């Protein structure tokens, strides 16, 4: 019987566990729609951080475009400090919206300006109002949207940049894969074609058109640029802890590596007198 | 547990004992807890040849402690109400100090718990740790697995996302397959006519309770373990004192090293891919009016889900008479896939414990491991999807049926046959012997 070096065996074990984990992760995501094209994100990888300028531009896109239909319920104005805004700027941003306050001493509700501690204002008073304004479809809350979709950031970018005038020929096939003749083709009322959306027909009006916003830093507001910026902003909204998490993670892993090496040396030493 | 025979005063050798020593002796004389700990943790004789597969038991215990500690902190900030649960979890992630860390450790800790326990169980299967005199120890382990599954299932409902809600609906609905009383049972489980606030609140209460029941069963599990001690890779009993070493320091340091390797893996996921093992859809708030495209459980429950969905109607051939509906048969198969583990000591009655000396068992064991992983893959995919994009006729349901057949055949057919007919390799005389024998052989 050959004895395998314990370090070797431990490594095999760790690798085995890793492979198993990855196999299972792959197994759980196997059933999803086609994978969106991977983009380069400032916040990916072990050392990723949010690109501050992109975040601020993305916030502008959200505020001027998306916030007309989509809420951002989990985020408060005070959280914008993470984007580099100072207290006065945040106060000013919050003050641009009107919130219901009260009741006051007389028991009456009143309208007040937004405050930093308020959560982002919801564009609609309730879901029914949102549906009524959007052809019956409900624009989802965007607070955790990049975590709620497989390949979240890549998907969001793909969604915003894949609106097409009309679906390609290959779209018009029935369940058995046979082509549908042009006479029988029916496009659903009030829907738009988007190649990244499951099923192709989406109720969201193409939200971005070139120069839809005027960037203050002079960046050219192409659709791709705005999509990239707003995705960076929403990725931050979904994972505001990302930068702290990664920097703490690096330290924790380094510490554990040192500790484990020490344990291994000790183990060798203690077991040495046995063999 | 025997009381020390001498009164406390006599235990010190060099004049006056320190105050801590005195206190220890005072307590030990009245309740020998320190003697007990010394005996069970320090001197506890352990086979000298345990390999790294024996690390996973202590790892499981440590992960459970981590889950309980993070769970208690989460519970301080979580609100079990359908209108607030989702938001309260997001508040933990954003506004509670290090709340994101605590939740990600808890969430991924559940995955790690299953990973570690599954390896622990496969270890027992391979080295025959369920055979006499360790049957009770094995059964207690299966009870722990069942409790873990219940706990994790109910915990997953708490954040009240789409998968929480629909997972709870699908799993509780399984009980409606029970003839006559099924629907009444489901209503009773729900506390109403749908998964709703009463369901969430009772699941929360049970999710808090069950981990402590698990702690209790683990205590019994360890008690049973310490009567005959650990099995070992050779699967033979210890003969002489030469075969054993004290648990401390040999296995304490080995377990600590293993813990370090494990924590690197665990923390790597927590800090760099905290949502990789989860279903993204659960970050959408529960919506009873909108069924997700695919309802899938967490990865650690996928194999059972695959077995559930693999079973067709049980009918008498050529008559079309259905004896049992697919749903009920599936539920029975799913629960059976775990309950069958209780019967292992009888199904595999070979006196040779370790697969090292059973050449065919060894091969079929690894096939079984692969089959379990395949079942996981099947559970993650729609039954009617083609497995390979070229071959339309071969769907996941077929793969699931093949894998399920092997799963049960492995226990019910292969094990008894092997126990009776497999030619086994000669066992070494003692744990210390193979080392010596190897030397002799290489000297020839
Ligand atoms: C056997 C041990 C345990 C297991 C396997 C387990 C498993 C889980 C799982 C899978 C979740 C869902 C995580 C998510 O997706 O968000 C969860 C959530 C939760 N658990 Fe546990 N848990 C255990 C012990 C405990 C204990 C002892 C407590 C309380 C004292 C607790 C309190 C909570 C709370 C409050 C939540 C909801 C917050 C959240 O979803 O993150 N858990 N648990």
XYZ file of C-alpha atoms and ligand atoms in Angstrom:
762
model
C 0.000 0.000 0.000
C 1.490 3.328 -0.956
C 1.022 6.121 1.516
C -0.039 9.374 -0.063
C 1.448 12.556 1.273
C -1.163 14.098 3.621
C -0.728 17.528 2.042
C -1.450 15.978 -1.325
C -4.519 14.294 0.042
C -5.790 17.469 1.710
C -5.357 19.314 -1.552
C -7.252 16.636 -3.464
C -9.980 16.891 -0.883
C -10.238 20.655 -1.146
C -10.246 20.446 -4.937
C -12.875 17.731 -4.841
C -15.098 19.896 -2.668
C -14.558 22.831 -5.001
C -15.404 20.816 -8.110
C -18.488 19.433 -6.399
C -19.576 22.920 -5.462
C -19.075 24.230 -8.953
C -20.829 21.210 -10.445
C -23.815 21.910 -8.241
C -23.785 25.613 -8.989
C -23.745 24.759 -12.683
C -26.509 22.244 -12.132
C -28.808 24.823 -10.568
C -28.375 27.316 -13.353
C -28.610 24.914 -16.267
C -32.274 25.538 -16.935
C -32.135 29.245 -17.614
C -32.617 31.247 -20.810
C -29.644 31.865 -23.155
C -26.726 33.455 -21.375
C -26.406 37.201 -22.009
C -23.103 38.400 -23.443
C -20.553 39.013 -20.674
C -19.429 42.650 -20.291
C -16.443 44.148 -18.521
C -17.601 45.571 -15.203
C -15.523 47.734 -12.884
C -16.998 45.867 -9.903
C -16.242 42.281 -10.953
C -13.383 40.089 -9.738
C -11.499 39.909 -6.453
C -10.467 43.571 -6.535
C -13.542 45.098 -8.181
C -14.912 48.458 -7.045
C -17.686 50.616 -8.469
C -16.569 53.241 -10.966
C -17.758 56.394 -9.115
C -18.260 58.504 -12.247
C -20.282 55.722 -13.911
C -22.348 55.357 -10.740
C -23.189 59.067 -10.701
C -24.052 59.102 -14.392
C -26.117 55.949 -13.832
C -27.972 57.638 -11.000
C -28.784 60.485 -13.385
C -30.178 57.981 -15.918
C -32.244 56.260 -13.238
C -33.560 59.578 -11.923
C -34.383 61.097 -15.308
C -35.589 57.963 -17.130
C -36.302 54.781 -15.166
C -37.765 56.433 -12.062
C -40.772 57.440 -14.141
C -41.965 53.844 -13.923
C -39.702 51.851 -11.568
C -39.439 52.200 -7.793
C -36.202 51.703 -5.833
C -37.794 50.857 -2.510
C -34.795 49.605 -0.565
C -32.552 52.600 -1.203
C -32.690 55.839 0.830
C -31.413 59.213 -0.359
C -28.813 59.175 2.426
C -27.286 56.048 0.821
C -26.171 58.265 -2.092
C -23.228 59.301 0.079
C -21.573 56.113 -1.220
C -21.580 57.658 -4.718
C -19.513 60.579 -3.479
C -22.275 63.142 -2.917
C -21.928 65.356 0.157
C -24.607 66.085 2.715
C -25.853 69.275 1.062
C -26.067 67.657 -2.346
C -28.060 64.768 -0.867
C -30.422 67.175 0.894
C -30.952 68.968 -2.386
C -31.576 65.716 -4.280
C -34.089 64.549 -1.672
C -35.844 67.920 -1.683
C -36.740 67.554 -5.365
C -39.492 65.053 -4.489
C -42.651 65.525 -2.489
C -43.618 63.082 0.234
C -46.707 62.723 2.319
C -46.046 63.722 5.940
C -48.100 63.777 9.091
C -50.314 63.511 10.851
C -49.551 66.920 12.391
C -50.845 68.167 15.758
C -54.254 68.754 14.214
C -54.280 65.217 12.913
C -53.946 66.222 9.299
C -51.692 64.766 6.630
C -49.635 67.209 4.607
C -47.192 67.336 1.729
C -43.549 67.922 2.615
C -40.225 67.921 0.799
C -38.203 64.705 0.744
C -35.500 64.256 3.429
C -32.232 62.257 3.277
C -33.702 59.510 5.480
C -36.614 58.920 3.064
C -36.542 55.905 0.786
C -36.586 56.736 -2.936
C -40.021 57.935 -3.898
C -42.284 55.414 -5.552
C -43.562 56.686 -8.944
C -46.980 55.094 -8.421
C -49.155 54.999 -5.305
C -49.795 51.247 -5.754
C -49.428 48.308 -8.127
C -52.775 48.845 -9.817
C -51.877 52.405 -10.712
C -48.552 51.179 -12.120
C -50.269 48.559 -14.260
C -52.909 50.989 -15.458
C -50.181 53.295 -16.728
C -48.177 50.488 -18.380
C -50.518 48.532 -20.603
C -51.332 46.117 -17.756
C -47.681 45.200 -17.073
C -45.990 45.857 -13.738
C -42.591 47.586 -13.774
C -40.709 45.699 -11.028
C -38.848 47.384 -8.184
C -35.204 47.743 -9.246
C -33.512 47.634 -5.784
C -32.121 44.112 -6.155
C -32.721 43.534 -9.862
C -29.115 42.532 -10.625
C -29.320 39.839 -7.935
C -32.775 38.693 -9.029
C -31.834 37.743 -12.603
C -29.276 35.152 -13.674
C -26.095 36.973 -14.770
C -27.802 40.097 -13.428
C -25.589 42.938 -14.673
C -24.938 41.380 -18.077
C -28.642 40.678 -18.443
C -29.684 44.213 -17.546
C -27.225 45.653 -20.052
C -28.397 43.205 -22.727
C -32.043 44.062 -22.026
C -31.459 47.797 -22.396
C -29.451 47.464 -25.623
C -31.383 44.746 -27.456
C -34.577 46.450 -28.570
C -35.164 45.813 -32.285
C -37.563 47.393 -34.758
C -39.180 44.010 -35.433
C -38.424 40.371 -34.604
C -36.161 38.379 -36.980
C -37.609 35.737 -39.339
C -36.456 32.975 -36.976
C -38.851 34.346 -34.334
C -41.893 33.335 -36.354
C -42.023 29.594 -35.756
C -44.735 27.631 -33.983
C -44.232 25.141 -31.142
C -43.232 22.382 -33.566
C -40.561 24.574 -35.162
C -42.527 25.173 -38.415
C -42.399 28.701 -39.887
C -45.557 30.801 -39.541
C -46.673 32.447 -42.831
C -46.677 36.281 -42.722
C -50.478 36.442 -43.004
C -50.900 34.554 -39.737
C -48.315 36.486 -37.738
C -49.818 38.516 -34.911
C -47.721 40.869 -32.816
C -49.244 41.485 -29.363
C -50.824 44.926 -28.971
C -48.634 47.517 -27.237
C -45.611 45.229 -26.910
C -42.038 45.748 -28.100
C -39.547 43.260 -29.423
C -36.473 42.715 -27.275
C -34.020 39.952 -28.168
C -32.738 39.615 -24.586
C -36.163 39.214 -22.967
C -37.570 35.698 -22.505
C -40.281 35.296 -25.132
C -39.221 38.419 -27.006
C -42.304 40.581 -26.370
C -41.864 43.084 -23.532
C -44.298 45.718 -22.250
C -41.549 48.211 -21.391
C -41.280 51.044 -23.915
C -37.646 51.242 -25.125
C -36.467 53.488 -22.284
C -33.201 54.705 -23.741
C -32.656 56.775 -26.887
C -29.401 58.525 -27.792
C -28.972 61.788 -25.832
C -31.914 60.899 -23.552
C -29.934 62.566 -20.768
C -27.343 65.341 -20.881
C -24.333 64.153 -18.885
C -22.697 66.895 -16.857
C -19.207 65.436 -17.225
C -19.384 65.690 -21.032
C -19.585 61.923 -21.639
C -21.479 61.215 -24.847
C -24.873 59.749 -23.945
C -25.105 56.829 -26.373
C -27.574 54.054 -25.587
C -24.701 51.682 -24.763
C -23.082 54.269 -22.470
C -26.303 54.970 -20.574
C -27.059 51.245 -20.294
C -23.619 50.625 -18.852
C -23.906 53.498 -16.400
C -27.388 52.702 -15.136
C -26.381 49.052 -14.719
C -23.410 50.106 -12.584
C -25.732 52.249 -10.483
C -28.292 49.458 -10.049
C -25.570 46.893 -9.281
C -24.535 49.192 -6.447
C -28.149 49.571 -5.317
C -28.429 45.765 -5.153
C -25.097 45.194 -3.393
C -24.057 48.360 -1.577
C -21.765 46.238 0.603
C -19.750 44.921 -2.378
C -16.580 46.984 -1.913
C -16.426 46.417 1.840
C -17.220 42.734 1.340
C -14.399 42.173 -1.115
C -11.795 44.088 0.818
C -12.691 42.288 4.040
C -12.758 39.000 2.128
C -9.210 39.464 0.884
C -7.955 39.980 4.439
C -9.941 37.076 5.833
C -8.652 34.692 3.162
C -5.047 35.804 3.670
C -5.403 35.339 7.421
C -6.956 31.897 6.972
C -4.196 30.859 4.573
C -1.543 31.778 7.138
C -3.455 30.101 9.962
C -3.994 26.937 7.946
C -0.321 26.757 6.976
C 0.551 27.066 10.659
C -1.915 24.315 11.566
C -0.412 22.108 8.903
C 3.106 22.634 10.239
C 1.909 21.890 13.757
C 0.120 18.799 12.587
C 3.292 17.502 10.934
C 5.263 18.196 14.089
C 2.801 16.564 16.473
C 2.352 13.491 14.306
C 6.066 13.122 13.557
C 6.790 10.919 16.583
C 4.046 8.435 15.589
C 5.357 7.100 12.301
C -19.011 8.933 34.650
C -17.338 7.916 37.872
C -16.697 10.246 40.789
C -13.054 10.788 41.667
C -12.158 8.446 44.501
C -10.109 10.895 46.500
C -11.434 13.968 48.260
C -10.471 17.270 46.620
C -7.842 18.308 49.133
C -5.582 15.395 48.233
C -5.358 16.136 44.493
C -2.646 18.739 44.779
C 0.980 17.686 44.946
C 2.900 20.878 45.605
C 1.475 22.404 48.751
C -1.497 24.745 48.346
C -3.377 24.422 45.016
C -4.365 27.560 43.098
C -7.828 28.990 43.481
C -8.875 27.760 40.044
C -7.612 24.256 40.761
C -9.509 24.289 44.031
C -12.725 25.392 42.351
C -12.298 22.744 39.678
C -11.771 20.031 42.243
C -14.686 21.254 44.328
C -17.023 20.978 41.379
C -15.543 17.743 40.085
C -16.015 16.035 43.432
C -19.713 16.873 43.392
C -20.307 16.490 39.635
C -17.362 14.980 37.758
C -17.784 17.124 34.681
C -14.045 17.826 34.308
C -13.195 14.158 34.653
C -15.806 13.455 32.014
C -14.408 16.047 29.632
C -10.866 14.851 30.184
C -11.983 11.331 29.426
C -14.117 12.046 26.357
C -12.081 14.772 24.700
C -8.521 14.412 25.848
C -7.691 10.754 26.463
C -10.437 9.362 24.237
C -8.599 6.574 22.393
C -8.971 6.819 18.627
C -7.745 4.556 15.808
C -4.354 5.764 14.666
C -5.093 5.377 10.954
C -8.020 7.759 10.348
C -7.715 9.640 7.060
C -9.041 13.072 6.094
C -12.534 11.728 5.348
C -12.857 11.511 9.144
C -12.642 15.306 9.409
C -16.166 15.921 8.211
C -17.973 14.964 11.411
C -16.313 17.662 13.473
C -16.718 20.100 10.574
C -20.464 19.447 10.564
C -20.610 20.221 14.277
C -18.742 23.479 13.812
C -20.962 24.559 10.908
C -24.035 23.870 13.036
C -22.678 26.137 15.759
C -22.003 28.838 13.148
C -25.577 28.470 11.848
C -27.063 28.751 15.315
C -25.020 31.814 16.257
C -25.716 33.682 12.999
C -29.347 32.521 13.116
C -29.887 33.997 16.566
C -28.500 37.360 15.409
C -30.688 37.259 12.284
C -33.719 36.491 14.432
C -33.109 39.709 16.375
C -33.670 41.681 13.180
C -36.069 39.567 11.153
C -39.842 40.129 10.968
C -41.968 37.018 10.328
C -44.857 38.649 8.504
C -45.765 38.332 4.832
C -45.800 42.122 4.421
C -42.431 42.700 6.086
C -40.285 39.569 5.831
C -38.687 40.379 2.464
C -37.978 43.990 3.426
C -36.669 43.005 6.848
C -34.106 40.701 5.237
C -33.042 43.514 2.884
C -32.793 45.819 5.895
C -30.492 43.272 7.541
C -28.365 43.360 4.377
C -28.181 47.159 4.273
C -28.711 48.770 7.669
C -27.734 46.250 10.337
C -24.014 46.415 11.170
C -22.337 43.601 9.240
C -25.824 42.253 8.585
C -24.797 41.282 5.057
C -21.977 39.183 6.501
C -24.206 37.485 9.031
C -26.862 36.671 6.460
C -24.411 35.459 3.807
C -22.692 33.240 6.382
C -26.047 31.817 7.472
C -27.330 31.347 3.929
C -24.158 29.727 2.585
C -23.602 27.986 5.910
C -26.734 25.957 5.216
C -25.198 24.848 1.893
C -21.894 24.037 3.612
C -23.729 22.053 6.297
C -25.253 19.804 3.657
C -22.036 19.521 1.654
C -20.107 18.442 4.743
C -22.814 16.074 5.995
C -23.216 14.446 2.577
C -19.479 13.750 2.439
C -19.716 12.444 6.019
C -22.513 10.055 4.974
C -20.723 8.851 1.832
C -17.711 8.211 4.044
C -19.859 5.992 6.281
C -21.188 4.173 3.240
C -17.739 3.502 1.782
C -16.055 2.322 4.960
C -19.068 0.397 6.299
C -19.513 2.542 9.389
C -23.195 1.549 9.599
C -22.368 -2.086 10.383
C -22.409 -3.664 13.854
C -21.861 -2.341 16.432
C -22.609 1.122 15.006
C -26.192 0.729 13.683
C -27.704 3.034 16.282
C -25.058 5.651 15.574
C -25.945 5.435 11.854
C -29.687 5.701 12.507
C -29.214 8.756 14.696
C -27.255 10.285 11.829
C -30.167 9.758 9.439
C -32.509 11.361 11.965
C -30.165 14.371 11.937
C -30.299 14.471 8.127
C -34.106 14.463 8.161
C -34.189 17.243 10.764
C -31.677 19.257 8.742
C -33.826 18.983 5.644
C -36.889 20.203 7.519
C -34.944 23.052 9.092
C -33.396 24.200 5.836
C -36.678 23.961 3.957
C -38.446 26.145 6.521
C -35.523 28.556 6.720
C -35.653 29.031 2.974
C -39.274 30.135 3.281
C -38.415 32.937 5.723
C -37.050 35.598 3.303
C -40.415 35.312 1.513
C -39.101 35.563 -2.018
C -40.688 33.910 -5.046
C -38.911 30.580 -4.492
C -39.671 30.711 -0.765
C -43.362 30.961 -1.474
C -43.589 28.564 -4.405
C -41.197 26.054 -2.876
C -43.335 26.009 0.258
C -46.462 25.598 -1.865
C -45.075 22.698 -3.904
C -43.562 20.812 -0.968
C -46.515 21.173 1.386
C -48.835 20.170 -1.465
C -47.038 16.827 -1.655
C -48.959 15.775 1.425
C -52.197 16.063 -0.532
C -51.110 12.854 -2.280
C -51.989 10.920 0.873
C -55.328 9.196 0.159
C -58.475 10.551 1.851
C -56.901 12.732 4.510
C -54.271 14.434 2.313
C -56.125 17.688 1.716
C -57.031 18.024 5.380
C -53.385 17.565 6.316
C -52.282 20.257 3.884
C -54.834 22.729 5.258
C -53.626 21.891 8.744
C -49.986 22.431 7.754
C -50.778 25.777 6.135
C -53.005 27.005 8.941
C -55.412 28.147 6.236
C -56.317 27.540 2.623
C -53.050 28.672 1.060
C -49.452 29.305 2.066
C -49.884 32.592 3.910
C -48.996 34.470 7.057
C -49.881 31.642 9.493
C -47.622 29.325 7.466
C -44.728 31.772 7.618
C -45.102 32.258 11.347
C -45.205 28.567 12.218
C -42.262 27.885 9.920
C -40.314 30.589 11.700
C -41.108 29.124 15.097
C -40.065 25.628 13.951
C -36.988 26.953 12.164
C -35.825 28.370 15.475
C -36.686 25.196 17.385
C -35.396 22.363 15.191
C -31.670 23.254 15.253
C -31.738 22.737 19.001
C -33.432 19.387 18.531
C -30.562 18.601 16.147
C -28.093 19.521 18.895
C -29.862 17.042 21.165
C -29.699 14.236 18.610
C -26.033 15.042 17.940
C -25.397 14.542 21.646
C -26.907 11.044 21.381
C -24.949 10.468 18.147
C -21.690 11.271 19.959
C -22.654 9.195 22.948
C -23.201 6.196 20.714
C -19.917 6.975 18.949
C -17.925 7.059 22.148
C -19.070 3.613 23.265
C -17.223 1.714 20.527
C -15.170 4.559 19.093
C -14.595 5.481 15.483
C -14.536 3.023 12.638
C -11.395 3.372 10.474
C -10.326 3.058 6.832
C -9.477 -0.617 7.267
C -12.842 -1.311 8.863
C -11.339 -3.742 11.396
C -11.634 -3.507 15.167
C -8.772 -2.289 17.269
C -6.932 -5.142 18.933
C -4.151 -3.751 21.079
C -3.222 -0.428 22.635
C -0.789 0.021 19.741
C -3.733 0.609 17.397
C -5.005 3.672 19.262
C -3.808 7.179 19.953
C -5.370 9.759 22.271
C -7.751 12.137 20.510
C -5.851 15.108 21.858
C -3.470 16.367 20.514
C -3.379 14.117 17.432
C -6.870 14.548 16.089
C -7.519 17.974 17.546
C -4.679 19.358 15.421
C -5.703 17.333 12.387
C -9.297 18.582 12.718
C -8.046 22.162 13.114
C -6.005 21.889 9.939
C -9.046 20.490 8.116
C -11.149 23.317 9.531
C -8.699 25.833 8.096
C -8.933 24.342 4.595
C -12.714 24.221 4.866
C -13.003 27.823 6.077
C -10.944 29.052 3.134
C -13.471 27.424 0.811
C -16.506 28.578 2.835
C -15.303 32.170 3.263
C -14.267 32.314 -0.395
C -17.914 31.770 -1.292
C -19.275 34.104 1.395
C -17.057 37.019 0.372
C -16.647 36.543 -3.370
C -19.677 34.634 -4.663
C -22.306 34.831 -1.926
C -25.251 34.249 -4.240
C -23.692 31.648 -6.541
C -25.367 28.699 -4.813
C -28.791 30.326 -4.561
C -31.666 30.819 -6.960
C -31.766 34.454 -8.238
C -35.554 34.378 -8.397
C -35.685 34.440 -4.589
C -34.687 38.108 -4.712
C -38.123 38.856 -6.182
C -40.729 39.306 -3.443
C -43.261 36.461 -3.120
C -46.201 36.889 -5.463
C -49.018 34.332 -5.059
C -50.507 35.425 -8.397
C -47.429 34.754 -10.503
C -45.922 31.271 -10.768
C -42.207 31.269 -11.671
C -41.236 29.558 -14.928
C -39.360 26.853 -13.007
C -39.815 26.009 -9.337
C -36.582 24.476 -8.090
C -35.364 23.792 -4.543
C -31.866 24.587 -3.288
C -29.097 22.353 -4.659
C -28.957 20.097 -1.621
C -32.549 18.964 -2.130
C -32.397 18.556 -5.918
C -31.694 14.773 -5.986
C -34.848 14.050 -3.974
C -36.817 16.398 -6.197
C -35.539 14.464 -9.228
C -36.671 11.160 -7.689
C -40.074 12.672 -6.924
C -40.565 13.721 -10.533
C -39.156 10.541 -12.081
C -41.821 8.121 -10.907
C -44.684 7.517 -13.388
C -48.177 6.139 -12.684
C -47.878 2.614 -11.331
C -50.183 0.507 -13.533
C -50.801 -3.163 -14.274
C -49.161 -3.728 -17.686
C -51.460 -3.926 -20.731
C -54.645 -3.318 -18.708
C -54.375 0.400 -18.135
C -55.488 -0.095 -14.536
C -53.663 2.480 -12.445
C -52.739 1.118 -9.040
C -51.127 4.255 -7.797
C -50.992 7.804 -9.123
C -47.571 9.134 -10.086
C -47.813 11.846 -7.423
C -48.296 9.447 -4.504
C -45.749 6.990 -5.904
C -43.272 9.832 -6.337
C -43.751 11.022 -2.778
C -43.253 7.487 -1.477
C -40.091 7.091 -3.579
C -38.744 10.426 -2.390
C -39.193 9.673 1.297
C -38.137 6.088 0.640
C -34.839 7.273 -0.793
C -33.827 8.454 2.672
C -35.717 5.973 4.830
C -33.997 3.133 2.980
C -30.774 4.206 4.665
C -32.201 2.879 7.930
C -32.205 -0.634 6.476
C -28.563 -0.591 5.421
C -27.228 -2.749 8.264
C -29.463 -5.574 6.991
C -29.146 -4.924 3.261
C -25.366 -5.032 3.411
C -24.710 -7.851 5.852
C -21.164 -8.590 4.694
C -18.871 -8.845 7.718
C -16.208 -6.859 5.853
C -16.773 -3.194 6.566
C -14.341 -1.278 4.408
C -14.792 -1.106 0.623
C -11.005 -1.248 0.389
C -11.268 -5.010 0.671
C -14.341 -5.304 -1.552
C -13.257 -4.688 -5.157
C -16.747 -4.677 -6.731
C -18.426 -2.736 -3.935
C -15.772 -0.084 -4.350
C -16.572 0.422 -8.061
C -20.332 0.407 -7.562
C -19.994 2.893 -4.720
C -18.370 5.440 -7.023
C -21.071 4.818 -9.626
C -23.575 5.556 -6.862
C -21.854 8.870 -6.050
C -22.014 9.888 -9.708
C -25.678 8.841 -9.874
C -26.472 11.117 -6.927
C -24.808 14.061 -8.686
C -26.674 13.211 -11.899
C -29.935 13.203 -9.907
C -29.043 16.698 -8.727
C -28.614 17.811 -12.308
C -31.936 16.194 -13.271
C -33.711 17.967 -10.422
C -32.480 21.331 -11.704
C -33.885 20.868 -15.197
C -37.399 20.668 -16.641
C -38.353 16.985 -17.148
C -39.160 17.516 -20.818
C -35.902 19.199 -21.773
C -33.539 17.162 -23.963
C -30.367 16.194 -22.075
C -28.096 16.554 -25.123
C -29.062 19.183 -27.653
C -28.495 16.762 -30.575
C -30.675 13.936 -29.253
C -34.253 15.185 -28.883
C -35.721 11.862 -27.732
C -33.626 11.561 -24.570
C -35.113 13.899 -21.974
C -34.239 14.664 -18.368
C -37.164 12.576 -17.190
C -35.558 9.513 -18.810
C -32.174 10.253 -17.281
C -33.957 10.694 -13.950
C -35.681 7.327 -14.301
C -32.411 5.548 -15.044
C -30.671 7.239 -12.125
C -33.563 6.581 -9.739
C -33.557 2.919 -10.738
C -29.853 2.645 -9.963
C -30.316 4.526 -6.680
C -32.765 1.944 -5.366
C -31.194 -1.061 -7.065
C -27.872 -0.202 -5.440
C -29.396 -0.649 -1.994
C -32.069 -3.272 -2.607
C -30.390 -5.576 -5.131
C -26.673 -4.959 -5.465
C -25.894 -4.660 -1.752
C -27.435 -7.978 -0.633
C -25.960 -9.786 -3.669
C -22.501 -8.390 -3.028
C -22.744 -9.175 0.670
C -23.369 -12.813 -0.219
C -21.223 -13.426 -3.287
C -18.471 -10.843 -3.582
C -14.977 -12.309 -3.080
C -13.278 -10.022 -0.569
C -9.572 -9.396 -0.196
C -7.892 -10.728 2.957
C -8.156 -8.415 5.950
C -5.029 -7.357 7.828
C -4.538 -8.821 11.302
C -4.552 -5.461 13.006
C -4.452 -1.746 12.312
C -0.712 -1.688 12.953
C -0.059 -4.679 10.727
C -0.505 -3.372 7.188
C 2.368 -0.983 7.678
C 4.652 -3.848 8.686
C 3.377 -6.165 5.987
C 3.921 -3.547 3.308
C 7.516 -3.289 4.413
C 7.967 -7.063 4.188
C 6.502 -7.179 0.719
C 8.663 -4.404 -0.611
C 11.719 -6.136 0.868
C 11.150 -9.296 -1.180
C -29.621 23.502 11.285
C -29.358 24.746 11.321
C -29.926 25.778 10.361
C -30.100 25.690 9.004
C -29.742 24.512 8.087
C -30.674 26.954 8.565
C -31.003 27.261 7.254
C -31.549 28.467 6.813
C -31.785 28.832 5.442
C -31.529 27.940 4.221
C -32.285 30.100 5.431
C -32.660 30.937 4.197
C -31.521 31.882 3.883
C -31.867 32.803 2.758
O -31.999 32.326 1.633
O -32.025 33.991 3.005
C -32.406 30.536 6.797
C -32.899 31.774 7.200
C -33.051 32.179 8.507
N -32.660 31.479 9.636
Fe -31.767 29.652 9.647
N -30.849 27.764 9.666
C -30.411 27.092 10.781
C -30.427 27.558 12.078
C -31.063 28.741 12.496
C -31.256 29.147 13.877
C -30.799 28.348 15.092
C -31.920 30.364 13.837
C -32.413 31.252 14.975
C -32.062 31.220 16.153
C -32.136 30.716 12.472
C -32.744 31.890 12.056
C -32.977 32.239 10.740
C -33.619 33.457 10.316
C -34.140 34.592 11.222
C -33.671 33.421 8.909
C -34.285 34.490 7.968
C -33.285 35.497 7.493
C -32.735 35.128 6.143
O -33.474 34.590 5.307
O -31.570 35.389 5.915
N -31.600 29.714 11.685
N -31.940 29.519 7.627
